[in-house]
């Protein structure tokens, strides 16, 4: 299995956005030291839920501070980017990181971002397939041109050129179908459980390369971990989720934050080290997905988040890898089983 961290650059009350971004880079360096395979960075605009407006830029900074860990965007919002410009940036990062970078893209939502960046609601509603195909052309050919509804330009040479296969965030049946038609792996969010993830993998038709996001927090006991996240996460999620502003007259999304945190702590690796390892292995067994990325920022304090990353790396990852090498989750209880990493 591959285990990574998923970083939203979450801004809790009282925190300064620039400090949160600097702390996020430090968390990626800590994840490398702790043995994680990769670090995935989210992109958000105009809100405290996540204060990183350019995941690819933050990944570039992290590439210069690390040497081994893989880096990815989870995701760059394709509805507010020009696909060719995004492909150029991804190609640069591919070369400058020594091939450690993976581009993750998503459709995004009907938010005010579309108005601010001038891409418009129509491109969000009808243009994702065209945008994705143009991105794939730019990442697989040395020259690219467009004659579509949203993009029309003469043939140009891609400089620098890079052959890359993006990952696509999927939250609905149409995006699952788009990913499947193009042979692209899916990134599945932490808001759904194993059953829905398994259903989406089945609809896609291939189990290869998909990524599952989950909340990850390890404490001395499962009761302690659940209690602490239930206390801390609503402070961030309440104002953070309220920052989603529709671009048109549709109602703003609403969510029962308490119920949401209760769901996250029940279905994800939140608990003792043994509980966390079992939850990761259970997701792999239930879904066929062998790449899990853990959202580690739920405590809202940088020092404690660093400790969480280190404990996950030192206590949980060896158990998961030991079980994987032994070919059975039962290997968790065998001290003689080999440990990797």
Tab-separated table of C-alpha atoms in Angstrom:
chain	number	residue	atom	x	y	z
A	1	UNK	CA	0.000	0.000	0.000
A	2	UNK	CA	0.900	3.654	-0.431
A	3	UNK	CA	0.090	5.978	2.464
A	4	UNK	CA	0.273	9.753	2.140
A	5	UNK	CA	-0.841	12.899	3.892
A	6	UNK	CA	-3.627	15.158	2.621
A	7	UNK	CA	-3.110	18.819	3.519
A	8	UNK	CA	-5.930	21.343	3.266
A	9	UNK	CA	-3.988	24.260	4.844
A	10	UNK	CA	-6.880	24.552	7.290
A	11	UNK	CA	-7.177	27.905	9.055
A	12	UNK	CA	-8.524	27.592	12.581
A	13	UNK	CA	-9.807	30.705	14.409
A	14	UNK	CA	-7.038	33.082	15.414
A	15	UNK	CA	-4.509	31.756	12.908
A	16	UNK	CA	-2.829	33.895	10.250
A	17	UNK	CA	-3.048	32.524	6.710
A	18	UNK	CA	0.622	33.066	5.870
A	19	UNK	CA	1.665	31.161	8.982
A	20	UNK	CA	-0.693	28.300	8.073
A	21	UNK	CA	0.956	28.010	4.638
A	22	UNK	CA	4.449	27.953	6.147
A	23	UNK	CA	3.304	25.319	8.633
A	24	UNK	CA	1.899	23.241	5.767
A	25	UNK	CA	5.310	23.093	4.105
A	26	UNK	CA	6.826	22.029	7.435
A	27	UNK	CA	4.240	19.259	7.699
A	28	UNK	CA	5.295	17.924	4.281
A	29	UNK	CA	8.927	17.817	5.386
A	30	UNK	CA	7.855	16.045	8.590
A	31	UNK	CA	5.817	13.544	6.557
A	32	UNK	CA	8.888	12.716	4.487
A	33	UNK	CA	10.931	12.145	7.645
A	34	UNK	CA	8.152	9.988	9.109
A	35	UNK	CA	8.153	7.653	6.090
A	36	UNK	CA	4.987	8.687	4.226
A	37	UNK	CA	4.964	7.976	0.507
A	38	UNK	CA	3.478	11.258	-0.662
A	39	UNK	CA	1.824	14.553	0.279
A	40	UNK	CA	-1.255	15.932	-1.469
A	41	UNK	CA	-2.241	19.608	-1.297
A	42	UNK	CA	-5.712	21.087	-1.661
A	43	UNK	CA	-6.654	24.308	-3.456
A	44	UNK	CA	-9.313	26.708	-2.194
A	45	UNK	CA	-10.123	30.367	-2.775
A	46	UNK	CA	-11.525	33.156	-0.602
A	47	UNK	CA	-12.245	31.030	2.473
A	48	UNK	CA	-10.789	29.814	5.762
A	49	UNK	CA	-11.585	26.140	5.077
A	50	UNK	CA	-8.301	26.056	3.172
A	51	UNK	CA	-6.002	29.042	2.595
A	52	UNK	CA	-3.861	27.633	-0.233
A	53	UNK	CA	-5.070	29.250	-3.501
A	54	UNK	CA	-2.430	27.466	-5.619
A	55	UNK	CA	-1.709	23.865	-4.717
A	56	UNK	CA	0.832	23.587	-7.514
A	57	UNK	CA	2.808	26.564	-6.168
A	58	UNK	CA	2.902	25.124	-2.666
A	59	UNK	CA	3.983	21.776	-4.129
A	60	UNK	CA	6.845	23.577	-5.882
A	61	UNK	CA	7.992	25.084	-2.582
A	62	UNK	CA	7.752	21.666	-0.914
A	63	UNK	CA	9.752	20.079	-3.737
A	64	UNK	CA	12.642	22.357	-2.843
A	65	UNK	CA	12.444	21.394	0.851
A	66	UNK	CA	12.298	17.612	0.338
A	67	UNK	CA	14.184	14.919	-1.570
A	68	UNK	CA	12.097	11.731	-1.643
A	69	UNK	CA	8.412	12.203	-0.909
A	70	UNK	CA	5.922	12.300	-3.775
A	71	UNK	CA	3.897	15.489	-4.208
A	72	UNK	CA	0.440	15.976	-5.680
A	73	UNK	CA	-2.450	18.388	-5.963
A	74	UNK	CA	-5.761	17.294	-4.454
A	75	UNK	CA	-6.877	19.066	-6.392
A	76	UNK	CA	-6.152	21.872	-8.829
A	77	UNK	CA	-9.605	23.147	-9.841
A	78	UNK	CA	-9.787	22.747	-13.601
A	79	UNK	CA	-12.877	24.954	-13.966
A	80	UNK	CA	-10.863	28.015	-12.916
A	81	UNK	CA	-7.579	27.192	-14.689
A	82	UNK	CA	-6.635	27.240	-18.358
A	83	UNK	CA	-5.763	23.583	-19.024
A	84	UNK	CA	-2.666	24.384	-21.072
A	85	UNK	CA	-1.315	26.819	-18.484
A	86	UNK	CA	-1.869	24.176	-15.793
A	87	UNK	CA	-0.130	21.566	-17.954
A	88	UNK	CA	2.873	23.895	-18.367
A	89	UNK	CA	3.160	24.314	-14.595
A	90	UNK	CA	2.781	20.585	-14.002
A	91	UNK	CA	5.464	19.832	-16.589
A	92	UNK	CA	7.856	22.277	-14.912
A	93	UNK	CA	7.281	20.665	-11.543
A	94	UNK	CA	7.666	17.189	-13.025
A	95	UNK	CA	11.142	18.053	-14.305
A	96	UNK	CA	12.275	20.138	-11.333
A	97	UNK	CA	11.140	17.566	-8.746
A	98	UNK	CA	12.797	14.632	-10.492
A	99	UNK	CA	9.459	13.092	-11.436
A	100	UNK	CA	7.973	13.241	-7.934
A	101	UNK	CA	4.915	15.323	-8.906
A	102	UNK	CA	1.402	14.076	-9.762
A	103	UNK	CA	-1.278	16.468	-10.975
A	104	UNK	CA	-4.721	15.926	-9.477
A	105	UNK	CA	-7.609	17.884	-10.997
A	106	UNK	CA	-11.275	18.321	-10.229
A	107	UNK	CA	-14.344	20.062	-11.557
A	108	UNK	CA	-14.801	22.187	-8.448
A	109	UNK	CA	-18.151	23.733	-7.611
A	110	UNK	CA	-20.482	26.568	-8.661
A	111	UNK	CA	-18.637	29.009	-6.425
A	112	UNK	CA	-17.789	32.691	-6.695
A	113	UNK	CA	-14.328	31.667	-7.953
A	114	UNK	CA	-15.882	31.266	-11.422
A	115	UNK	CA	-16.961	34.905	-11.374
A	116	UNK	CA	-13.698	36.279	-9.981
A	117	UNK	CA	-11.473	34.415	-12.456
A	118	UNK	CA	-13.826	35.003	-15.382
A	119	UNK	CA	-14.245	31.375	-16.421
A	120	UNK	CA	-18.005	31.430	-15.805
A	121	UNK	CA	-20.730	29.061	-14.718
A	122	UNK	CA	-21.129	27.610	-18.223
A	123	UNK	CA	-17.630	26.201	-18.237
A	124	UNK	CA	-18.234	24.620	-14.834
A	125	UNK	CA	-21.548	23.111	-15.943
A	126	UNK	CA	-20.669	22.003	-19.486
A	127	UNK	CA	-16.953	22.386	-20.016
A	128	UNK	CA	-15.223	19.927	-17.694
A	129	UNK	CA	-14.881	17.209	-20.327
A	130	UNK	CA	-13.443	19.637	-22.879
A	131	UNK	CA	-11.051	21.072	-20.291
A	132	UNK	CA	-9.924	17.606	-19.233
A	133	UNK	CA	-9.310	16.483	-22.822
A	134	UNK	CA	-7.272	19.590	-23.567
A	135	UNK	CA	-5.231	19.012	-20.404
A	136	UNK	CA	-4.579	15.404	-21.475
A	137	UNK	CA	-3.487	16.556	-24.926
A	138	UNK	CA	-1.085	19.060	-23.383
A	139	UNK	CA	0.383	16.369	-21.095
A	140	UNK	CA	0.779	13.723	-23.797
A	141	UNK	CA	1.813	15.573	-26.971
A	142	UNK	CA	4.581	17.924	-28.031
A	143	UNK	CA	2.120	20.213	-29.832
A	144	UNK	CA	-1.459	21.175	-28.978
A	145	UNK	CA	-4.361	23.091	-30.570
A	146	UNK	CA	-8.055	23.566	-29.760
A	147	UNK	CA	-11.289	23.958	-31.734
A	148	UNK	CA	-13.901	23.513	-29.017
A	149	UNK	CA	-16.703	25.467	-27.396
A	150	UNK	CA	-14.586	26.944	-24.621
A	151	UNK	CA	-11.067	26.814	-26.085
A	152	UNK	CA	-10.017	27.805	-29.612
A	153	UNK	CA	-6.412	28.520	-30.539
A	154	UNK	CA	-3.804	27.709	-33.163
A	155	UNK	CA	-1.295	24.906	-32.725
A	156	UNK	CA	1.523	25.651	-30.307
A	157	UNK	CA	4.511	23.722	-29.028
A	158	UNK	CA	4.462	22.525	-25.423
A	159	UNK	CA	7.544	23.843	-23.621
A	160	UNK	CA	8.571	22.112	-21.452
A	161	UNK	CA	7.096	18.852	-22.626
A	162	UNK	CA	6.166	16.149	-20.123
A	163	UNK	CA	4.289	12.868	-20.304
A	164	UNK	CA	2.030	12.788	-17.257
A	165	UNK	CA	-1.166	10.996	-16.225
A	166	UNK	CA	-3.395	13.099	-13.969
A	167	UNK	CA	-5.733	11.892	-11.243
A	168	UNK	CA	-9.360	13.069	-11.282
A	169	UNK	CA	-11.426	13.895	-8.207
A	170	UNK	CA	-14.790	12.154	-8.581
A	171	UNK	CA	-17.869	13.027	-6.537
A	172	UNK	CA	-20.626	12.119	-8.995
A	173	UNK	CA	-21.499	9.511	-11.593
A	174	UNK	CA	-20.709	11.791	-14.588
A	175	UNK	CA	-17.159	12.451	-13.359
A	176	UNK	CA	-16.639	8.744	-12.662
A	177	UNK	CA	-17.699	8.043	-16.255
A	178	UNK	CA	-15.350	10.741	-17.594
A	179	UNK	CA	-12.409	9.308	-15.672
A	180	UNK	CA	-13.221	5.769	-16.797
A	181	UNK	CA	-13.593	6.731	-20.460
A	182	UNK	CA	-10.148	8.337	-20.402
A	183	UNK	CA	-8.495	5.595	-18.359
A	184	UNK	CA	-7.684	7.952	-15.481
A	185	UNK	CA	-7.552	6.998	-11.792
A	186	UNK	CA	-9.949	8.588	-9.317
A	187	UNK	CA	-9.395	10.546	-6.127
A	188	UNK	CA	-12.291	9.821	-3.752
A	189	UNK	CA	-13.096	12.206	-0.904
A	190	UNK	CA	-13.147	11.750	2.843
A	191	UNK	CA	-16.866	12.638	3.016
A	192	UNK	CA	-17.890	9.147	1.861
A	193	UNK	CA	-17.321	5.722	3.396
A	194	UNK	CA	-16.010	2.432	2.077
A	195	UNK	CA	-19.304	1.243	0.582
A	196	UNK	CA	-19.714	4.314	-1.620
A	197	UNK	CA	-16.040	4.266	-2.569
A	198	UNK	CA	-16.344	0.600	-3.566
A	199	UNK	CA	-19.432	1.400	-5.639
A	200	UNK	CA	-17.576	4.163	-7.501
A	201	UNK	CA	-14.625	1.851	-8.179
A	202	UNK	CA	-17.055	-0.746	-9.531
A	203	UNK	CA	-18.701	1.831	-11.812
A	204	UNK	CA	-15.280	2.963	-13.023
A	205	UNK	CA	-14.420	-0.616	-13.929
A	206	UNK	CA	-10.779	-0.588	-12.869
A	207	UNK	CA	-9.196	-0.738	-9.418
A	208	UNK	CA	-5.806	0.510	-10.551
A	209	UNK	CA	-4.295	3.736	-9.231
A	210	UNK	CA	-7.250	5.145	-7.306
A	211	UNK	CA	-6.703	7.186	-4.135
A	212	UNK	CA	-8.925	7.351	-1.049
A	213	UNK	CA	-8.835	10.368	1.255
A	214	UNK	CA	-9.523	9.916	4.964
A	215	UNK	CA	-9.089	11.701	8.272
A	216	UNK	CA	-6.087	10.363	10.190
A	217	UNK	CA	-5.414	10.952	13.874
A	218	UNK	CA	-3.653	8.654	16.334
A	219	UNK	CA	-3.839	8.939	20.122
A	220	UNK	CA	-3.187	6.658	23.078
A	221	UNK	CA	-6.756	5.361	22.840
A	222	UNK	CA	-9.570	5.477	20.316
A	223	UNK	CA	-11.868	7.195	22.802
A	224	UNK	CA	-9.294	9.935	23.338
A	225	UNK	CA	-8.754	10.470	19.598
A	226	UNK	CA	-12.474	10.712	18.880
A	227	UNK	CA	-13.072	13.055	21.809
A	228	UNK	CA	-10.272	15.419	20.813
A	229	UNK	CA	-11.313	15.681	17.162
A	230	UNK	CA	-14.948	16.217	18.104
A	231	UNK	CA	-13.794	19.112	20.246
A	232	UNK	CA	-11.423	20.711	17.730
A	233	UNK	CA	-12.749	20.123	14.202
A	234	UNK	CA	-16.051	22.051	14.484
A	235	UNK	CA	-14.059	25.208	15.289
A	236	UNK	CA	-12.575	24.980	11.797
A	237	UNK	CA	-15.390	23.346	9.843
A	238	UNK	CA	-18.141	25.707	11.031
A	239	UNK	CA	-16.729	28.949	9.601
A	240	UNK	CA	-14.754	27.103	6.937
A	241	UNK	CA	-17.661	25.371	5.222
A	242	UNK	CA	-19.713	28.579	5.492
A	243	UNK	CA	-17.199	30.162	3.121
A	244	UNK	CA	-18.574	28.341	0.076
A	245	UNK	CA	-20.421	31.087	-1.821
A	246	UNK	CA	-22.490	30.135	-4.905
A	247	UNK	CA	-21.902	32.233	-8.003
A	248	UNK	CA	-25.620	32.332	-8.842
A	249	UNK	CA	-28.843	32.430	-6.849
A	250	UNK	CA	-28.815	28.848	-5.631
A	251	UNK	CA	-28.828	28.355	-1.842
A	252	UNK	CA	-25.461	28.109	-0.122
A	253	UNK	CA	-24.610	24.538	0.939
A	254	UNK	CA	-25.315	23.658	4.541
A	255	UNK	CA	-24.052	20.812	6.687
A	256	UNK	CA	-24.606	19.712	10.267
A	257	UNK	CA	-21.009	20.114	11.401
A	258	UNK	CA	-21.405	18.003	14.534
A	259	UNK	CA	-22.931	15.127	12.597
A	260	UNK	CA	-20.237	15.430	9.943
A	261	UNK	CA	-17.411	15.207	12.479
A	262	UNK	CA	-19.157	12.237	14.101
A	263	UNK	CA	-19.230	10.520	10.698
A	264	UNK	CA	-15.571	11.256	9.985
A	265	UNK	CA	-14.388	9.918	13.334
A	266	UNK	CA	-16.451	6.729	12.890
A	267	UNK	CA	-15.433	5.748	9.364
A	268	UNK	CA	-11.784	6.830	9.231
A	269	UNK	CA	-8.455	6.014	10.936
A	270	UNK	CA	-9.107	7.948	14.148
A	271	UNK	CA	-8.008	6.132	17.282
A	272	UNK	CA	-5.200	4.062	18.735
A	273	UNK	CA	-2.358	3.030	16.440
A	274	UNK	CA	-3.861	-0.446	16.084
A	275	UNK	CA	-7.302	0.975	15.320
A	276	UNK	CA	-5.862	3.329	12.681
A	277	UNK	CA	-3.928	0.529	10.981
A	278	UNK	CA	-7.001	-1.718	10.980
A	279	UNK	CA	-9.146	1.079	9.481
A	280	UNK	CA	-6.665	1.679	6.641
A	281	UNK	CA	-6.439	-2.029	5.872
A	282	UNK	CA	-10.219	-2.400	6.055
A	283	UNK	CA	-10.678	0.376	3.486
A	284	UNK	CA	-8.202	-1.352	1.176
A	285	UNK	CA	-9.987	-4.687	1.582
A	286	UNK	CA	-13.465	-3.205	1.121
A	287	UNK	CA	-12.681	-0.984	-1.867
A	288	UNK	CA	-9.663	-2.456	-3.600
A	289	UNK	CA	-7.945	0.937	-3.250
A	290	UNK	CA	-4.352	0.574	-2.110
A	291	UNK	CA	-3.438	4.263	-1.865
A	292	UNK	CA	-4.803	6.180	1.139
A	293	UNK	CA	-4.052	9.820	1.994
A	294	UNK	CA	-4.683	11.034	5.531
A	295	UNK	CA	-5.974	14.493	6.444
A	296	UNK	CA	-3.864	15.143	9.549
A	297	UNK	CA	-4.809	18.741	10.463
A	298	UNK	CA	-7.910	18.109	12.559
A	299	UNK	CA	-6.411	19.276	15.869
A	300	UNK	CA	-5.812	22.862	14.774
A	301	UNK	CA	-2.498	23.263	16.608
A	302	UNK	CA	0.687	23.013	14.567
A	303	UNK	CA	2.780	21.383	17.300
A	304	UNK	CA	0.175	18.692	17.884
A	305	UNK	CA	-0.310	18.164	14.143
A	306	UNK	CA	3.430	17.577	13.760
A	307	UNK	CA	3.197	15.037	16.574
A	308	UNK	CA	0.264	13.366	14.808
A	309	UNK	CA	2.256	13.062	11.574
A	310	UNK	CA	5.209	11.561	13.425
A	311	UNK	CA	3.089	9.103	15.398
A	312	UNK	CA	1.205	7.994	12.302
A	313	UNK	CA	4.507	7.466	10.532
A	314	UNK	CA	6.284	5.689	13.364
A	315	UNK	CA	3.416	3.675	14.883
A	316	UNK	CA	0.762	3.119	12.194
A	317	UNK	CA	2.633	2.880	8.890
A	318	UNK	CA	4.879	-0.023	9.987
A	319	UNK	CA	1.827	-2.052	11.044
A	320	UNK	CA	0.071	-1.423	7.728
A	321	UNK	CA	3.168	-2.343	5.739
A	322	UNK	CA	3.846	-5.410	7.873
A	323	UNK	CA	0.322	-6.656	7.207
A	324	UNK	CA	0.694	-5.887	3.513
A	325	UNK	CA	3.925	-7.861	3.226
A	326	UNK	CA	2.422	-10.775	5.127
A	327	UNK	CA	-0.627	-10.669	2.873
A	328	UNK	CA	-3.163	-10.515	5.686
A	329	UNK	CA	-4.539	-7.963	8.183
A	330	UNK	CA	-4.053	-10.648	10.842
A	331	UNK	CA	-0.325	-9.892	10.612
A	332	UNK	CA	-1.006	-6.861	12.802
A	333	UNK	CA	-1.007	-9.176	15.808
A	334	UNK	CA	2.209	-10.990	14.806
A	335	UNK	CA	5.367	-9.392	16.228
A	336	UNK	CA	7.527	-11.668	14.079
A	337	UNK	CA	6.093	-10.404	10.809
A	338	UNK	CA	8.545	-8.325	8.742
A	339	UNK	CA	8.326	-4.536	8.892
A	340	UNK	CA	8.935	-2.316	5.869
A	341	UNK	CA	9.963	1.339	6.021
